[in-house]
XYZ file of C-alpha atoms in Angstrom:
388
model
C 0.295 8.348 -47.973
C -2.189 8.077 -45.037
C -4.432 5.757 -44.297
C -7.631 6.316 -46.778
C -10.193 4.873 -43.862
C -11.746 4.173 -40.574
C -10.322 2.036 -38.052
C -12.605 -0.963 -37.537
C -13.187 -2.026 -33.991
C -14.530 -5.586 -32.648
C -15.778 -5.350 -28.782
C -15.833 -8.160 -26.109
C -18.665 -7.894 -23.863
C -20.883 -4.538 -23.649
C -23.803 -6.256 -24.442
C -27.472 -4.399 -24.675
C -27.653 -3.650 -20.373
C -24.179 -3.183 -20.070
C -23.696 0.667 -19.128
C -20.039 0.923 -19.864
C -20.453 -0.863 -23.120
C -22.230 1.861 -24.921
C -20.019 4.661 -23.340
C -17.309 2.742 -24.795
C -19.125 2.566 -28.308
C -20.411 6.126 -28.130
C -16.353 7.587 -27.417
C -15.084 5.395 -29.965
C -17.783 6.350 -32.883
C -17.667 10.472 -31.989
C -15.209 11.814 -33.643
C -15.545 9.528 -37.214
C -12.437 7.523 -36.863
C -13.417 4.274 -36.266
C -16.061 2.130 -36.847
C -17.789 -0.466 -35.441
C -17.976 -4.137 -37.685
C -17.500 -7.004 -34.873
C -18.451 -8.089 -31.410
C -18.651 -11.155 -28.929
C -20.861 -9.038 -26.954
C -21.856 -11.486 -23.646
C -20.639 -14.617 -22.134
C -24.207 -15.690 -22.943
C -24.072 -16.496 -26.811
C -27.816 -16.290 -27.038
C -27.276 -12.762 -25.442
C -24.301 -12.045 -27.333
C -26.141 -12.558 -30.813
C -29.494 -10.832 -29.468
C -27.219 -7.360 -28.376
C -25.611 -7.560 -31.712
C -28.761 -7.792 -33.996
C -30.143 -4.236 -32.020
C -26.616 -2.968 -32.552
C -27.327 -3.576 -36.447
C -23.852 -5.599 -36.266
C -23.801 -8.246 -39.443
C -24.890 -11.466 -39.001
C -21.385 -13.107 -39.924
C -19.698 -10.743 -37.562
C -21.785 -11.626 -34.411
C -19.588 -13.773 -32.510
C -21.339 -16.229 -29.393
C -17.827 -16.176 -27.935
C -15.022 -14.079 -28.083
C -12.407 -17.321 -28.968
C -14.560 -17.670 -32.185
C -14.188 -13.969 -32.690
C -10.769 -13.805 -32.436
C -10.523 -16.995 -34.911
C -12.605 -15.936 -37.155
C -11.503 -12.620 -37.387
C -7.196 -12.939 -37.797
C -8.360 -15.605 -40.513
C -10.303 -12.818 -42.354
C -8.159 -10.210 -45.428
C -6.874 -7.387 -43.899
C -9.599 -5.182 -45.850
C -11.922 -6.691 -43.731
C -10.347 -7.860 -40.433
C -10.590 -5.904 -36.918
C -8.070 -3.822 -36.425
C -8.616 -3.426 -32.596
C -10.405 -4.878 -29.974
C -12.408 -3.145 -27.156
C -12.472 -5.237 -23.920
C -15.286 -4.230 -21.415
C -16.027 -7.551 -19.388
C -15.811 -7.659 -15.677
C -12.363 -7.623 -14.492
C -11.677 -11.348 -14.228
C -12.154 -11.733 -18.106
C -9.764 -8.930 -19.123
C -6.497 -10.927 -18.900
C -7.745 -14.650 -21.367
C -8.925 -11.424 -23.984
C -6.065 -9.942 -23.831
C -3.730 -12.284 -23.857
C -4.824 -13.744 -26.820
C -5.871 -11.136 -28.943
C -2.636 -9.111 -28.256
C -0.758 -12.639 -29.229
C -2.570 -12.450 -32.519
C -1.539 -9.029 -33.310
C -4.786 -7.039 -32.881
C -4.082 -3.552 -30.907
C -6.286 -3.111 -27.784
C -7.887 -1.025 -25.815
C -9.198 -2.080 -22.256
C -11.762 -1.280 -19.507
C -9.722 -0.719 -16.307
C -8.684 -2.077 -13.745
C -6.144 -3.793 -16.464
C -6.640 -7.762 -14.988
C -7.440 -9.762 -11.707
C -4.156 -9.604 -10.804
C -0.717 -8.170 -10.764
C 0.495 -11.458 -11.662
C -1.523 -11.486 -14.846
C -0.724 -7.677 -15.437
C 3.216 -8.128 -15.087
C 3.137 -10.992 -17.713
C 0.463 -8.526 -20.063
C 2.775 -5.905 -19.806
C 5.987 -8.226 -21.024
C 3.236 -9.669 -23.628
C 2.305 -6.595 -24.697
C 6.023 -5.336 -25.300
C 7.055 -8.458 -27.492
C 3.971 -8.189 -29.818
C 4.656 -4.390 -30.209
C 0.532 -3.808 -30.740
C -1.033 -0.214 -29.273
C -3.005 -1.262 -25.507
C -4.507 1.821 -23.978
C -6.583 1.547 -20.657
C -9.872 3.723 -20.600
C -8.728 5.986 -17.535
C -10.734 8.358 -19.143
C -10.453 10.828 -16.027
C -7.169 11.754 -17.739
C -8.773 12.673 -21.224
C -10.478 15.689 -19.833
C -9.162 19.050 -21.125
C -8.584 20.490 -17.589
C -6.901 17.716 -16.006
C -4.481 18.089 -18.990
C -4.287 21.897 -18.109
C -3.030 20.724 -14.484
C -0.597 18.335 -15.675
C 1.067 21.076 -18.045
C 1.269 23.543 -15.165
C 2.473 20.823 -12.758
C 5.320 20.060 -15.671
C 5.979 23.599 -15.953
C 6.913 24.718 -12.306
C 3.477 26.941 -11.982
C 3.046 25.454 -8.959
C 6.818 24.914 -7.486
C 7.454 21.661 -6.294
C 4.796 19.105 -4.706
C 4.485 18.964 -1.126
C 0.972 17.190 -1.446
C -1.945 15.462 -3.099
C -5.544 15.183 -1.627
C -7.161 13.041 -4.042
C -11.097 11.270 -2.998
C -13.687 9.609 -5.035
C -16.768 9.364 -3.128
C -19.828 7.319 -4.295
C -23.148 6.648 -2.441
C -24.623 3.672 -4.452
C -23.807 0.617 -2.201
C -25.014 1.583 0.494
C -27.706 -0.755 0.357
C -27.208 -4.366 -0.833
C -28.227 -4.106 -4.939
C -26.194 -7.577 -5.283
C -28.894 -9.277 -3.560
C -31.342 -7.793 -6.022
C -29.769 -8.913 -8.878
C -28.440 -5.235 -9.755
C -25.243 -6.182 -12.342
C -23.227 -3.854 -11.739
C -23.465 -4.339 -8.077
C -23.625 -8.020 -8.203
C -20.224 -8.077 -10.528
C -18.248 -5.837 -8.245
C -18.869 -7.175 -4.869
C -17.946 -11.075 -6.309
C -14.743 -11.785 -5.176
C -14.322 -14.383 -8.389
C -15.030 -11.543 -10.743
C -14.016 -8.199 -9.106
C -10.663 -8.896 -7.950
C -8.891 -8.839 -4.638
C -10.808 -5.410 -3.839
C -14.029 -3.790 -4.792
C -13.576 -0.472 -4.370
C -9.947 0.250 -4.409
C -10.362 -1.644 -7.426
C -13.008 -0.112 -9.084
C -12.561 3.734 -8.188
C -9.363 3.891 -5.617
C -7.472 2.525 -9.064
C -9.067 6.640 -11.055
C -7.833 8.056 -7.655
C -4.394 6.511 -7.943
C -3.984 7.281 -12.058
C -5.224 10.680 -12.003
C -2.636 11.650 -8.977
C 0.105 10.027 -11.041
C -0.553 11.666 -14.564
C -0.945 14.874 -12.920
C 1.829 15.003 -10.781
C 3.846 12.370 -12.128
C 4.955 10.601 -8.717
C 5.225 7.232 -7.698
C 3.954 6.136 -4.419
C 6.512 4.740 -2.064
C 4.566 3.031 0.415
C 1.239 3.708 2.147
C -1.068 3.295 5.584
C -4.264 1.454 3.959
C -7.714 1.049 6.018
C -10.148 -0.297 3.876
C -13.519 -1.041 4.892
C -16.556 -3.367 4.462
C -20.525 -3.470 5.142
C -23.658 -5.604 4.846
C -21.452 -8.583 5.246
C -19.623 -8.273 1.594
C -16.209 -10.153 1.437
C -14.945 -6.843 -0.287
C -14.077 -3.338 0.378
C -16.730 -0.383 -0.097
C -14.374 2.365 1.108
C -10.850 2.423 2.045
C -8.681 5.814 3.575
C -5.203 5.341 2.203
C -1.813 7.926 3.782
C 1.113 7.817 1.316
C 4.556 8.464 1.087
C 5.527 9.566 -2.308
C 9.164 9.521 -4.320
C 10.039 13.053 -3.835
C 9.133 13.085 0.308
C 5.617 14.668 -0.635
C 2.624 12.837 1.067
C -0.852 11.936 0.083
C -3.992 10.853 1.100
C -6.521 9.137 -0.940
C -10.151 8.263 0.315
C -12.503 6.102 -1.497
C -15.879 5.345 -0.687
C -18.954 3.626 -2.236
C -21.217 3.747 0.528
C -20.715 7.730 1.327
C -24.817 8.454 1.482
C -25.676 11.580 -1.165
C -22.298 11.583 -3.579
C -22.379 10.350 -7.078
C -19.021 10.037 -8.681
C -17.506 13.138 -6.206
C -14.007 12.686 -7.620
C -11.854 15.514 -6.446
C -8.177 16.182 -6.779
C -6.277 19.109 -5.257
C -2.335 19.013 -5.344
C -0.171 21.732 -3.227
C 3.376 23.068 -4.034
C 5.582 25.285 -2.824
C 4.263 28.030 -5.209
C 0.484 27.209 -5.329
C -2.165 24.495 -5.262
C -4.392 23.498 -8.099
C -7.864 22.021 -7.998
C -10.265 19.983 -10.056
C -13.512 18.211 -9.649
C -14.823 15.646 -11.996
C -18.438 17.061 -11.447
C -17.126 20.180 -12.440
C -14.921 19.488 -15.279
C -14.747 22.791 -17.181
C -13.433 24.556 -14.500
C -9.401 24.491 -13.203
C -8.815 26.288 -10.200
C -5.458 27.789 -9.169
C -4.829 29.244 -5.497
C -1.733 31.139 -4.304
C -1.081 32.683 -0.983
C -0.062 36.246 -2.335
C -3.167 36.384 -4.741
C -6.737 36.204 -5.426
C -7.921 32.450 -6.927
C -7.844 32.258 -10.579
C -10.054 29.996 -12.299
C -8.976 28.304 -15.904
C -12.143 27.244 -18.159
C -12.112 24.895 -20.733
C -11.980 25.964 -24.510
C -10.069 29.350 -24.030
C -6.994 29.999 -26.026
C -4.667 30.448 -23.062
C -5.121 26.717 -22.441
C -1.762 24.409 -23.129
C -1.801 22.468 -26.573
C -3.165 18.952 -25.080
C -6.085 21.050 -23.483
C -7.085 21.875 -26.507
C -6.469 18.787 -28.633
C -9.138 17.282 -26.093
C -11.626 20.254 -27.126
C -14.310 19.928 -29.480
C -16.637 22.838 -28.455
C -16.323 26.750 -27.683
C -16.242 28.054 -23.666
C -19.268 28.195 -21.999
C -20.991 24.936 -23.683
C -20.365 21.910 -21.510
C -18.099 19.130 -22.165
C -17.907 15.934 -20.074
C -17.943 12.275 -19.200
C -18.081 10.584 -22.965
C -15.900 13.178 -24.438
C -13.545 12.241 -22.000
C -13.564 9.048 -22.717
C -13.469 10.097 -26.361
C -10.354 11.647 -26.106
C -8.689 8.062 -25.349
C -10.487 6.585 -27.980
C -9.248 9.597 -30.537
C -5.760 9.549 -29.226
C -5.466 5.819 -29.119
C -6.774 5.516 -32.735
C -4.242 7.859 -33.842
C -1.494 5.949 -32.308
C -2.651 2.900 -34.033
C -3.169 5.003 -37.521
C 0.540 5.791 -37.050
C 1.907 2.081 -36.435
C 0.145 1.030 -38.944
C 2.193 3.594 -41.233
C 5.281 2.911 -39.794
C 5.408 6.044 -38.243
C 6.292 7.679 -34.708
C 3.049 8.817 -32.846
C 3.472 11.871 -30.912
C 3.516 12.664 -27.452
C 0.004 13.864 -27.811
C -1.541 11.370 -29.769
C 0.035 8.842 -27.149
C -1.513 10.495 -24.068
C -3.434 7.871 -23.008
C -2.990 5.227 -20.033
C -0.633 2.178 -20.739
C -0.174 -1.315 -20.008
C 2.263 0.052 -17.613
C -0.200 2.281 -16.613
C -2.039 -0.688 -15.576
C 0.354 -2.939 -14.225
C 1.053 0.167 -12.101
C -2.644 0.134 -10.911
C -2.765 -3.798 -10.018
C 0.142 -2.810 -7.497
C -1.437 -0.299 -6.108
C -4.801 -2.201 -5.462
C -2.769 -5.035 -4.356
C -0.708 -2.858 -1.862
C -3.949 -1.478 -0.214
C -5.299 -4.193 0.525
C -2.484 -6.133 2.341
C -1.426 -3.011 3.706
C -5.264 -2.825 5.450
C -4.535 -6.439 6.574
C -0.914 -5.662 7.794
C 0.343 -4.555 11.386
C 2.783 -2.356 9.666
C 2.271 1.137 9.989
C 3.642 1.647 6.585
C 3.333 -1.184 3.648
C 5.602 -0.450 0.780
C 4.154 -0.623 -3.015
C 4.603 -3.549 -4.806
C 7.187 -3.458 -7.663
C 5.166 -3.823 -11.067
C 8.393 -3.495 -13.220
């Protein structure tokens, strides 16, 4: 017998000017699976109750902090209780949430990057594993339908083996100081005691890194980091990263926030030794795949010859656009699922599982880590920190 209902979701943080909030609340609510009942919605409880009332959350479940949420809510039947939490606080919050909530129980899903450190990420990750809960990490670069496509053919030989990745996210918006006018998103990122060891590497070298991995499915070995700084900030804006990966392929990764004209210019092109394949977030319908004895061929989203997870993370015919949300819809939808199935006692599939991990995670604090000691190094070549 399935489960006769929606999942019900409590959020910390993503209060009423928080732009990644309402992404979050718009992927999880698309596709009727879940629904929305709870929230500790700012570190401000004033703020916290004043988002929730516009939200049209209940009175009695708008929390001024997200400890009395978390009381509150395990103390509540389990007809009425969250079943998951949505964590999308700046990064230094992410590790006290969810920490606790995974403690009590309550399945998560998280805002990347995972914590503030790898410390905190190795001891989520070992948390995590003894509580047995569902965490997925909103990559949601990897729940488009064509980056999907690429991974299949990579799995599949179409491209022989890999002799290289090119992967770059370039962004323009810092190049003039927003923290000092009180922009939050800018003023967030570029504070050491919120943001992390690294700003950019942090906030869009950690896509870079996941999308290279679930695509190809390599671990970097070590790298040659130079990340970079302006207007005085005591973090990186743009870093230019050479890797070694497991198999003896090599990589480069470039990152920028200060890279004048670019929006979110994220780019990934990966060569074998039968072809290359190339996607670009700002073109996300389209898959291109390039051999030397052939014309280009270009894959579109929503066709039938498309492999069984591009389609899964379909909802409309070719030729009408699907993007950013229904990305991050698809790791909402596949994430619920997963949880739907625990809570049966059942086995989720590969594809309902194809989401990013607390590994996935850990995996990223390493890498963010790495680059920036490797910047600060002599060595020519910094080896990646263990996250296992």
């Amino acid at each position: 017998m399935g489960l006769d209902r929606k999942l019900r979701m409590g959020m910390v943080g993503g209060g009423n000017d928080a732009f990644i909030g309402s992404v979050h609340r718009s992927a999880a609510l698309m596709d009727g699976r879940v629904e929305f009942v709870a929230g500790a919605l700012s570190s401000n409880p004033e703020k916290a109750k004043t988002s929730a009332r516009e939200l049209l959350l209940p009175e009695k479940r708008s929390y001024g902090a997200w400890q009395e949420m978390l009381e509150k809510e395990t103390k509540l039947p389990e007809g009425e209780k969250i079943d998951f939490v949505s964590i999308v606080t700046p990064n230094h919050v992410h590790f006290p949430v969810a920490k606790a909530f995974a403690e009590a129980g309550i399945h998560i899903i998280c805002d990347k990057p995972m914590t503030y450190s790898l410390a905190q990420a190795k001891e989520l990750v070992q948390i995590v594993d003894e509580s047995g809960i569902v965490f997925a990490l909103t990559h949601n670069y990897i729940g488009y339908p064509m980056v999907k496509q690429a991974r299949h053919m990579v799995k599949n030989g179409e491209i022989g083996d890999i002799l290289k990745f090119v992967v770059e996210y370039p962004q323009g918006w810092l190049l003039t100081p927003l923290e000092k006018e009180d922009q939050k998103q800018a003023s967030w990122r570029t504070d050491p005691e919120r943001s992390g060891v690294s700003n950019c590497m942090g906030d869009i070298g950690s896509h870079c890194e996941n999308l290279a991995h679930y695509i190809t499915g390599l671990e970097i070995k070590e790298m040659c980091a130079d990340l970079k700084s302006i207007l005085g900030r005591p973090l990186d804006n743009d870093g230019n990263i050479l890797l070694h990966l497991e198999n003896d392929a090599c990589g480069i990764l470039y990152a920028s926030q200060f890279s004048a004209g670019d929006e979110n210019n994220l780019r990934i092109r990966v060569y074998g030794t039968k072809g290359a394949l190339e996607w670009h977030q700002e073109d996300p319908n389209d898959l291109w795949y390039r051999t030397n004895d052939g014309p280009a061929q270009l894959y579109r989203r929503g066709n039938g010859y498309l492999c069984e997870a591009a389609q899964r993370a379909t909802r409309l015919p070719p030729g009408h656009p699907e993007a950013f949300i229904e990305a991050f819809a698809n790791i909402y939808g596949n994430a619920a699922d997963t949880i739907r199935a625990r809570m049966l006692g059942n086995e989720p599939t590969a594809l309902e599982s194809d989401f990013a991990t607390v590994v996935d995670g850990a995996r990223g604090m390493a890498f963010i880590e790495s680059a920036v000691e490797s910047s600060k190094s002599d060595q020519k070549w910094y080896a990646m920190k263990r996250y296992q």
